[in-house]
mmCIF file of C-alpha atoms in Angstrom:
data_model
loop_
_atom_site.group_PDB
_atom_site.id
_atom_site.type_symbol
_atom_site.label_atom_id
_atom_site.label_comp_id
_atom_site.label_asym_id
_atom_site.label_seq_id
_atom_site.Cartn_x
_atom_site.Cartn_y
_atom_site.Cartn_z
ATOM 1 C CA MET A 1 -15.775 3.961 -65.571
ATOM 2 C CA THR A 2 -12.885 4.158 -63.163
ATOM 3 C CA VAL A 3 -13.085 4.567 -59.426
ATOM 4 C CA GLU A 4 -10.170 6.219 -57.735
ATOM 5 C CA ILE A 5 -9.875 5.667 -53.996
ATOM 6 C CA ARG A 6 -7.756 8.027 -52.030
ATOM 7 C CA THR A 7 -6.851 8.110 -48.363
ATOM 8 C CA THR A 8 -6.697 11.391 -46.578
ATOM 9 C CA GLY A 9 -4.900 11.977 -43.303
ATOM 10 C CA VAL A 10 -6.784 14.182 -40.897
ATOM 11 C CA LYS A 11 -4.493 16.207 -38.715
ATOM 12 C CA PRO A 12 -5.931 16.806 -35.237
ATOM 13 C CA ILE A 13 -6.487 20.412 -34.344
ATOM 14 C CA ARG A 14 -4.966 19.852 -30.904
ATOM 15 C CA ASN A 15 -2.716 17.169 -29.420
ATOM 16 C CA ALA A 16 -3.500 17.617 -25.742
ATOM 17 C CA PHE A 17 -5.382 19.689 -23.218
ATOM 18 C CA THR A 18 -4.006 23.158 -22.520
ATOM 19 C CA HIS A 19 -2.783 22.307 -19.008
ATOM 20 C CA LEU A 20 -0.851 19.320 -20.373
ATOM 21 C CA GLU A 21 0.649 21.384 -23.189
ATOM 22 C CA LYS A 22 1.961 23.836 -20.607
ATOM 23 C CA ARG A 23 3.644 21.005 -18.730
ATOM 24 C CA PHE A 24 4.782 18.619 -21.470
ATOM 25 C CA GLY A 25 4.672 20.652 -24.675
ATOM 26 C CA ASP A 26 2.495 20.363 -27.771
ATOM 27 C CA LYS A 27 2.453 16.591 -28.179
ATOM 28 C CA ASN A 28 0.124 13.679 -27.640
ATOM 29 C CA ALA A 29 -0.510 13.021 -23.968
ATOM 30 C CA THR A 30 -0.548 9.559 -22.438
ATOM 31 C CA ARG A 31 -3.601 8.197 -20.661
ATOM 32 C CA TYR A 32 -1.706 8.457 -17.378
ATOM 33 C CA GLN A 33 -0.907 12.128 -17.959
ATOM 34 C CA GLU A 34 -4.524 12.899 -18.818
ATOM 35 C CA SER A 35 -5.794 11.187 -15.681
ATOM 36 C CA ALA A 36 -3.214 12.425 -13.180
ATOM 37 C CA TYR A 37 -1.700 15.832 -13.908
ATOM 38 C CA ASP A 38 -3.042 19.239 -12.854
ATOM 39 C CA ILE A 39 -6.564 18.061 -12.070
ATOM 40 C CA GLN A 40 -6.548 19.053 -8.410
ATOM 41 C CA PRO A 41 -9.062 21.895 -7.804
ATOM 42 C CA LEU A 42 -7.276 24.985 -6.554
ATOM 43 C CA VAL A 43 -9.755 27.896 -6.614
ATOM 44 C CA ASN A 44 -13.440 28.820 -6.399
ATOM 45 C CA PHE A 45 -14.379 26.568 -3.491
ATOM 46 C CA HIS A 46 -17.953 27.132 -2.360
ATOM 47 C CA TYR A 47 -17.354 26.521 1.337
ATOM 48 C CA LYS A 48 -14.762 25.726 3.979
ATOM 49 C CA PRO A 49 -14.730 22.228 5.462
ATOM 50 C CA LEU A 50 -17.068 22.401 8.443
ATOM 51 C CA TRP A 51 -14.836 19.978 10.344
ATOM 52 C CA GLU A 52 -11.713 22.086 9.668
ATOM 53 C CA PRO A 53 -12.725 25.681 8.900
ATOM 54 C CA ASP A 54 -9.156 26.993 8.959
ATOM 55 C CA ARG A 55 -8.339 24.922 5.850
ATOM 56 C CA ASP A 56 -9.530 24.823 2.260
ATOM 57 C CA LEU A 57 -11.069 21.633 0.924
ATOM 58 C CA TYR A 58 -7.724 20.834 -0.724
ATOM 59 C CA ASP A 59 -4.924 22.421 1.241
ATOM 60 C CA VAL A 60 -1.154 22.000 1.046
ATOM 61 C CA ARG A 61 -0.919 22.897 4.757
ATOM 62 C CA ARG A 62 -2.260 19.503 5.794
ATOM 63 C CA THR A 63 1.318 18.220 5.687
ATOM 64 C CA ALA A 64 4.563 19.726 6.918
ATOM 65 C CA VAL A 65 6.303 18.588 3.719
ATOM 66 C CA VAL A 66 6.763 21.423 1.207
ATOM 67 C CA MET A 67 6.957 20.861 -2.560
ATOM 68 C CA LYS A 68 7.398 23.381 -5.369
ATOM 69 C CA ASP A 69 5.365 21.108 -7.615
ATOM 70 C CA TRP A 70 3.183 18.442 -6.014
ATOM 71 C CA TYR A 71 2.884 16.722 -9.379
ATOM 72 C CA ALA A 72 6.517 15.694 -9.087
ATOM 73 C CA LEU A 73 5.214 12.822 -6.930
ATOM 74 C CA LYS A 74 4.745 10.575 -9.958
ATOM 75 C CA ASP A 75 3.803 6.900 -9.809
ATOM 76 C CA PRO A 76 6.522 5.022 -11.752
ATOM 77 C CA ARG A 77 3.953 2.312 -12.542
ATOM 78 C CA GLN A 78 1.853 5.002 -14.264
ATOM 79 C CA TYR A 79 -1.363 3.445 -13.035
ATOM 80 C CA TYR A 80 -4.601 5.079 -14.009
ATOM 81 C CA TYR A 81 -7.964 3.361 -13.528
ATOM 82 C CA GLY A 82 -7.881 1.287 -16.705
ATOM 83 C CA ALA A 83 -4.289 0.068 -16.419
ATOM 84 C CA TYR A 84 -4.702 -0.620 -12.706
ATOM 85 C CA THR A 85 -7.892 -2.667 -12.986
ATOM 86 C CA ILE A 86 -6.613 -4.698 -15.950
ATOM 87 C CA THR A 87 -3.396 -5.546 -14.087
ATOM 88 C CA ARG A 88 -5.178 -6.529 -10.884
ATOM 89 C CA SER A 89 -7.743 -8.595 -12.787
ATOM 90 C CA LYS A 90 -5.026 -10.688 -14.418
ATOM 91 C CA GLN A 91 -3.270 -11.134 -11.093
ATOM 92 C CA GLN A 92 -6.519 -12.170 -9.409
ATOM 93 C CA ASP A 93 -7.162 -14.822 -12.074
ATOM 94 C CA ALA A 94 -3.727 -16.321 -11.472
ATOM 95 C CA LEU A 95 -4.208 -16.188 -7.709
ATOM 96 C CA ASP A 96 -7.619 -17.870 -7.934
ATOM 97 C CA ARG A 97 -6.069 -20.758 -9.837
ATOM 98 C CA GLN A 98 -3.442 -21.165 -7.126
ATOM 99 C CA LEU A 99 -6.088 -21.096 -4.393
ATOM 100 C CA ASP A 100 -8.128 -23.696 -6.269
ATOM 101 C CA PHE A 101 -5.041 -25.902 -6.560
ATOM 102 C CA VAL A 102 -4.450 -25.786 -2.800
ATOM 103 C CA GLU A 103 -8.133 -26.294 -1.990
ATOM 104 C CA LYS A 104 -8.673 -29.294 -4.279
ATOM 105 C CA ARG A 105 -5.689 -31.074 -2.781
ATOM 106 C CA ASP A 106 -6.551 -29.967 0.762
ATOM 107 C CA LEU A 107 -2.928 -28.932 1.269
ATOM 108 C CA LEU A 108 -3.477 -26.653 4.254
ATOM 109 C CA ARG A 109 -6.260 -28.629 5.917
ATOM 110 C CA SER A 110 -4.076 -31.744 5.863
ATOM 111 C CA LEU A 111 -1.269 -30.070 7.820
ATOM 112 C CA PRO A 112 -0.737 -31.235 11.415
ATOM 113 C CA LEU A 113 -2.904 -29.473 13.974
ATOM 114 C CA ALA A 114 0.081 -27.679 15.539
ATOM 115 C CA ALA A 115 1.128 -26.322 12.131
ATOM 116 C CA ARG A 116 -2.383 -25.073 11.394
ATOM 117 C CA GLN A 117 -2.539 -23.352 14.766
ATOM 118 C CA GLN A 118 0.843 -21.750 14.115
ATOM 119 C CA LEU A 119 -0.342 -20.548 10.706
ATOM 120 C CA VAL A 120 -3.481 -18.986 12.191
ATOM 121 C CA THR A 121 -1.525 -17.313 14.992
ATOM 122 C CA ALA A 122 1.004 -15.823 12.605
ATOM 123 C CA LEU A 123 -1.101 -14.725 9.641
ATOM 124 C CA ILE A 124 -4.848 -14.500 10.136
ATOM 125 C CA ALA A 125 -4.691 -11.635 12.634
ATOM 126 C CA LEU A 126 -2.984 -9.640 9.875
ATOM 127 C CA ARG A 127 -6.414 -9.287 8.254
ATOM 128 C CA HIS A 128 -7.010 -6.512 10.755
ATOM 129 C CA TYR A 129 -3.639 -4.916 10.016
ATOM 130 C CA GLU A 130 -4.604 -4.802 6.336
ATOM 131 C CA PHE A 131 -7.948 -3.221 7.164
ATOM 132 C CA GLY A 132 -6.070 -0.580 9.149
ATOM 133 C CA ALA A 133 -3.837 0.046 6.128
ATOM 134 C CA ASN A 134 -6.985 0.408 4.023
ATOM 135 C CA MET A 135 -8.274 3.135 6.358
ATOM 136 C CA ASN A 136 -4.923 4.914 6.414
ATOM 137 C CA ASN A 137 -4.572 5.009 2.640
ATOM 138 C CA SER A 138 -8.155 6.225 2.451
ATOM 139 C CA HIS A 139 -7.116 9.153 4.676
ATOM 140 C CA MET A 140 -4.214 9.903 2.311
ATOM 141 C CA ALA A 141 -6.554 9.840 -0.677
ATOM 142 C CA ALA A 142 -9.003 12.164 1.065
ATOM 143 C CA TYR A 143 -6.610 14.728 2.496
ATOM 144 C CA GLY A 144 -3.525 14.447 0.272
ATOM 145 C CA PHE A 145 -2.709 17.149 -2.239
ATOM 146 C CA GLY A 146 -2.362 16.519 -5.960
ATOM 147 C CA THR A 147 -4.324 13.985 -7.961
ATOM 148 C CA ILE A 148 -1.130 12.246 -8.988
ATOM 149 C CA PHE A 149 -0.672 11.116 -5.373
ATOM 150 C CA THR A 150 -4.251 10.743 -4.187
ATOM 151 C CA GLN A 151 -5.346 8.459 -7.029
ATOM 152 C CA ALA A 152 -2.430 6.100 -6.311
ATOM 153 C CA ALA A 153 -3.302 6.184 -2.605
ATOM 154 C CA MET A 154 -6.884 5.178 -3.395
ATOM 155 C CA MET A 155 -5.659 2.274 -5.521
ATOM 156 C CA ASN A 156 -3.469 1.193 -2.618
ATOM 157 C CA CYS A 157 -6.486 1.589 -0.338
ATOM 158 C CA MET A 158 -8.462 -0.920 -2.422
ATOM 159 C CA ASP A 159 -5.472 -3.260 -2.686
ATOM 160 C CA ARG A 160 -5.435 -3.553 1.086
ATOM 161 C CA LEU A 161 -9.010 -4.812 1.140
ATOM 162 C CA GLY A 162 -7.857 -7.445 -1.343
ATOM 163 C CA MET A 163 -4.967 -8.410 0.931
ATOM 164 C CA ALA A 164 -7.361 -8.813 3.881
ATOM 165 C CA GLN A 165 -9.681 -10.967 1.780
ATOM 166 C CA HIS A 166 -6.757 -13.086 0.590
ATOM 167 C CA LEU A 167 -5.680 -13.762 4.165
ATOM 168 C CA SER A 168 -9.293 -14.646 4.993
ATOM 169 C CA ARG A 169 -9.314 -17.221 2.195
ATOM 170 C CA ILE A 170 -6.088 -18.731 3.518
ATOM 171 C CA GLY A 171 -7.780 -19.055 6.900
ATOM 172 C CA LEU A 172 -10.820 -20.736 5.361
ATOM 173 C CA LEU A 173 -8.563 -23.207 3.547
ATOM 174 C CA THR A 174 -7.000 -23.986 6.910
ATOM 175 C CA ASP A 175 -10.232 -24.626 8.826
ATOM 176 C CA GLY A 176 -12.275 -26.250 6.059
ATOM 177 C CA ASN A 177 -14.514 -23.186 5.498
ATOM 178 C CA THR A 178 -15.906 -23.216 9.029
ATOM 179 C CA GLY A 179 -14.690 -19.682 9.788
ATOM 180 C CA GLU A 180 -13.101 -20.795 13.054
ATOM 181 C CA SER A 181 -9.705 -19.454 11.968
ATOM 182 C CA LEU A 182 -11.169 -15.997 11.323
ATOM 183 C CA THR A 183 -12.760 -15.930 14.766
ATOM 184 C CA GLU A 184 -9.489 -17.012 16.302
ATOM 185 C CA GLY A 185 -7.577 -14.414 14.295
ATOM 186 C CA LYS A 186 -9.825 -11.672 15.647
ATOM 187 C CA ARG A 187 -9.414 -12.997 19.180
ATOM 188 C CA GLN A 188 -5.648 -12.932 18.740
ATOM 189 C CA TRP A 189 -5.778 -9.356 17.452
ATOM 190 C CA MET A 190 -8.014 -8.154 20.286
ATOM 191 C CA ASP A 191 -6.731 -10.126 23.260
ATOM 192 C CA GLU A 192 -3.423 -11.928 22.646
ATOM 193 C CA ALA A 193 -0.610 -10.073 24.411
ATOM 194 C CA ALA A 194 1.896 -10.681 21.615
ATOM 195 C CA TRP A 195 -0.302 -8.837 19.111
ATOM 196 C CA GLN A 196 -1.144 -5.803 21.214
ATOM 197 C CA GLY A 197 1.922 -3.806 20.192
ATOM 198 C CA VAL A 198 1.051 -4.168 16.510
ATOM 199 C CA ARG A 199 -2.572 -3.313 17.234
ATOM 200 C CA ARG A 200 -1.527 -0.252 19.249
ATOM 201 C CA GLU A 201 0.688 1.129 16.463
ATOM 202 C CA THR A 202 -1.989 0.445 13.854
ATOM 203 C CA GLU A 203 -4.489 2.438 15.878
ATOM 204 C CA ARG A 204 -1.973 5.232 16.461
ATOM 205 C CA LEU A 205 -1.833 5.612 12.697
ATOM 206 C CA PHE A 206 -5.592 6.195 12.660
ATOM 207 C CA VAL A 207 -5.053 9.499 14.472
ATOM 208 C CA THR A 208 -1.971 10.656 12.551
ATOM 209 C CA ARG A 209 -3.261 13.744 10.763
ATOM 210 C CA ASP A 210 -0.310 14.674 8.533
ATOM 211 C CA TRP A 211 -1.030 12.612 5.411
ATOM 212 C CA PHE A 212 2.580 12.489 4.231
ATOM 213 C CA GLU A 213 3.751 11.310 7.640
ATOM 214 C CA LEU A 214 1.028 8.670 7.430
ATOM 215 C CA HIS A 215 2.364 7.577 4.039
ATOM 216 C CA VAL A 216 5.826 7.211 5.545
ATOM 217 C CA ALA A 217 4.574 5.436 8.676
ATOM 218 C CA GLN A 218 2.197 3.010 6.967
ATOM 219 C CA ASN A 219 3.466 2.358 3.465
ATOM 220 C CA LEU A 220 7.200 2.737 4.010
ATOM 221 C CA VAL A 221 7.897 1.777 7.626
ATOM 222 C CA ALA A 222 5.118 -0.547 8.809
ATOM 223 C CA ASP A 223 4.839 -2.467 5.539
ATOM 224 C CA GLY A 224 8.623 -2.442 5.221
ATOM 225 C CA LEU A 225 8.877 -4.420 8.468
ATOM 226 C CA VAL A 226 5.638 -6.441 8.525
ATOM 227 C CA TYR A 227 5.775 -7.925 5.047
ATOM 228 C CA PRO A 228 9.377 -9.225 5.136
ATOM 229 C CA LEU A 229 8.955 -10.532 8.694
ATOM 230 C CA PHE A 230 5.790 -12.534 8.069
ATOM 231 C CA TYR A 231 5.939 -13.391 4.372
ATOM 232 C CA GLN A 232 9.669 -14.050 4.131
ATOM 233 C CA GLN A 233 11.103 -14.886 7.550
ATOM 234 C CA PHE A 234 8.101 -16.735 8.981
ATOM 235 C CA ASP A 235 7.170 -18.240 5.631
ATOM 236 C CA ALA A 236 10.651 -19.691 5.174
ATOM 237 C CA ALA A 237 10.666 -21.165 8.687
ATOM 238 C CA PHE A 238 7.172 -22.628 8.201
ATOM 239 C CA ALA A 239 8.079 -24.121 4.807
ATOM 240 C CA ALA A 240 11.165 -25.799 6.250
ATOM 241 C CA GLN A 241 8.938 -27.728 8.653
ATOM 242 C CA ASN A 242 5.719 -28.159 6.668
ATOM 243 C CA GLY A 243 6.436 -27.858 2.958
ATOM 244 C CA SER A 244 5.698 -25.087 0.490
ATOM 245 C CA ALA A 245 1.880 -25.124 0.371
ATOM 246 C CA LEU A 246 1.642 -21.874 2.316
ATOM 247 C CA SER A 247 4.440 -20.271 0.286
ATOM 248 C CA SER A 248 2.440 -20.758 -2.895
ATOM 249 C CA LEU A 249 -0.265 -18.515 -1.407
ATOM 250 C CA THR A 250 1.900 -15.878 0.258
ATOM 251 C CA ASP A 251 4.019 -15.413 -2.869
ATOM 252 C CA TYR A 252 1.432 -13.024 -4.284
ATOM 253 C CA LEU A 253 1.606 -10.859 -1.170
ATOM 254 C CA MET A 254 5.340 -10.340 -1.604
ATOM 255 C CA ARG A 255 5.054 -9.737 -5.337
ATOM 256 C CA TRP A 256 2.410 -7.086 -4.648
ATOM 257 C CA TYR A 257 4.659 -5.603 -1.960
ATOM 258 C CA ASP A 258 7.630 -5.381 -4.348
ATOM 259 C CA GLU A 259 5.486 -3.727 -7.016
ATOM 260 C CA THR A 260 3.927 -1.232 -4.611
ATOM 261 C CA ASN A 261 7.334 -0.341 -3.189
ATOM 262 C CA ARG A 262 8.199 1.239 -6.525
ATOM 263 C CA TRP A 263 5.495 3.841 -5.874
ATOM 264 C CA VAL A 264 6.184 4.196 -2.137
ATOM 265 C CA GLU A 265 9.912 4.724 -2.618
ATOM 266 C CA ALA A 266 9.474 7.109 -5.550
ATOM 267 C CA ILE A 267 7.227 9.374 -3.454
ATOM 268 C CA VAL A 268 9.557 9.411 -0.453
ATOM 269 C CA LYS A 269 12.748 9.860 -2.483
ATOM 270 C CA THR A 270 11.303 12.689 -4.588
ATOM 271 C CA ALA A 271 10.086 14.591 -1.534
ATOM 272 C CA ALA A 272 13.308 14.010 0.409
ATOM 273 C CA THR A 273 15.505 15.273 -2.431
ATOM 274 C CA GLU A 274 13.322 18.371 -2.880
ATOM 275 C CA SER A 275 14.984 20.141 0.047
ATOM 276 C CA ALA A 276 17.164 19.578 3.089
ATOM 277 C CA GLU A 277 14.190 20.497 5.287
ATOM 278 C CA ASN A 278 12.067 17.779 3.726
ATOM 279 C CA ALA A 279 14.855 15.232 4.091
ATOM 280 C CA THR A 280 15.301 16.040 7.774
ATOM 281 C CA LEU A 281 11.571 15.925 8.444
ATOM 282 C CA ILE A 282 10.986 12.624 6.632
ATOM 283 C CA SER A 283 14.090 11.066 8.219
ATOM 284 C CA GLY A 284 12.747 11.985 11.659
ATOM 285 C CA TRP A 285 9.353 10.456 10.900
ATOM 286 C CA THR A 286 10.968 7.296 9.571
ATOM 287 C CA THR A 287 13.176 6.901 12.636
ATOM 288 C CA LYS A 288 10.291 7.501 15.046
ATOM 289 C CA TRP A 289 7.956 4.996 13.417
ATOM 290 C CA ARG A 290 10.671 2.432 12.762
ATOM 291 C CA ASP A 291 11.585 2.307 16.439
ATOM 292 C CA ALA A 292 7.915 2.057 17.434
ATOM 293 C CA TRP A 293 7.156 -0.746 14.981
ATOM 294 C CA VAL A 294 10.284 -2.760 15.789
ATOM 295 C CA ALA A 295 9.306 -2.693 19.470
ATOM 296 C CA ALA A 296 5.714 -3.624 18.579
ATOM 297 C CA LEU A 297 6.765 -6.573 16.405
ATOM 298 C CA GLN A 298 9.257 -8.072 18.854
ATOM 299 C CA PRO A 299 6.713 -10.051 20.952
ATOM 300 C CA ILE A 300 4.905 -11.596 17.979
ATOM 301 C CA ALA A 301 8.201 -12.347 16.214
ATOM 302 C CA SER A 302 9.368 -14.268 19.275
ATOM 303 C CA GLN A 303 6.057 -16.123 19.504
ATOM 304 C CA ILE A 304 5.910 -17.307 15.883
ATOM 305 C CA LEU A 305 9.647 -17.859 15.335
ATOM 306 C CA GLY A 306 10.789 -18.875 18.816
ATOM 307 C CA ASP A 307 14.413 -18.216 19.633
ATOM 308 C CA LYS A 308 15.008 -17.097 16.024
ATOM 309 C CA GLY A 309 12.485 -14.273 16.328
ATOM 310 C CA THR A 310 14.921 -11.618 17.485
ATOM 311 C CA SER A 311 17.515 -12.390 14.803
ATOM 312 C CA ALA A 312 14.815 -12.473 12.111
ATOM 313 C CA LEU A 313 13.494 -9.077 13.154
ATOM 314 C CA ASP A 314 17.050 -7.711 13.316
ATOM 315 C CA ALA A 315 17.645 -8.895 9.747
ATOM 316 C CA VAL A 316 14.439 -7.240 8.563
ATOM 317 C CA THR A 317 15.339 -3.990 10.356
ATOM 318 C CA THR A 318 18.849 -3.942 8.901
ATOM 319 C CA ALA A 319 17.470 -4.418 5.397
ATOM 320 C CA PHE A 320 14.976 -1.620 6.011
ATOM 321 C CA ASN A 321 17.699 0.756 7.216
ATOM 322 C CA THR A 322 19.715 0.058 4.067
ATOM 323 C CA ARG A 323 16.663 0.683 1.906
ATOM 324 C CA ALA A 324 15.905 3.968 3.694
ATOM 325 C CA GLY A 325 19.478 5.136 3.184
ATOM 326 C CA LYS A 326 19.140 4.630 -0.572
ATOM 327 C CA LEU A 327 16.133 6.963 -0.500
ATOM 328 C CA GLY A 328 18.254 9.780 0.927
ATOM 329 C CA LEU A 329 17.081 9.345 4.529
ATOM 330 C CA LYS A 330 19.370 9.536 7.559
ATOM 331 C CA LEU A 331 18.106 7.360 10.388
#
């Protein structure tokens, strides 16, 4: 008796959903394409938003930016839920090991009192800035148009909670888990004169209704000035006096910032190159918010960096202007 084993290839009846075939052709779709493209509901809404009855639930008129195809606003990282959570989980594991290293050796707690106070003044109040960024990206996710943008905005929204928690952990490493640094950080945010400009601009963003302008103001302009000023300029000055313990913890913040900039810049550049009207509009928003944030950051830059504060902020602003120019913006 002989047994003959054969293998048979089963050809799939279809390679992709119909809406993806129309966009990409009859071929296998990626997970990112399946999760991001042409999912936005467009018709058959059951009701108007009670809080905004002149708009549909999902309405392109909620921004002054005009796009022929909103799904051109692609995330170059191609993050969908699975890829995003796996990446962040690995990064969190590495960050936890670094935090454990600093905690076991008491590297921040052993700093001189003046250095610890300087660290708290410069960084811990930024917990509240990150919470503001969380709220702003939540607004973009809620009122933006096109799943390809809104899902990335929601991921950014959750990232900002992580940034706030990370800064909280740095504070707890500084005060020996008493929470005193967090209380002081809130006091600084609420009452310290040097922080009130940053607080004012953060709260102005809360009432910015155009979601694309909010993306420009928060993710391009504010982050583009805040992150380099605090996590590069201040960090370098602090390390020169107190060693690199703090740098080992703020390194993740800058690596996250560099990664996220790929998405932020892709969105702005794509929209700006869509039309001259878009470019003019986005350039105006960028100029307006850049000037406001530079003025807001000047007092705190001078407080944490002394007589080098103005030159540090100038360097950050110059780098930002160069970056904006590469995106097709005229400031």
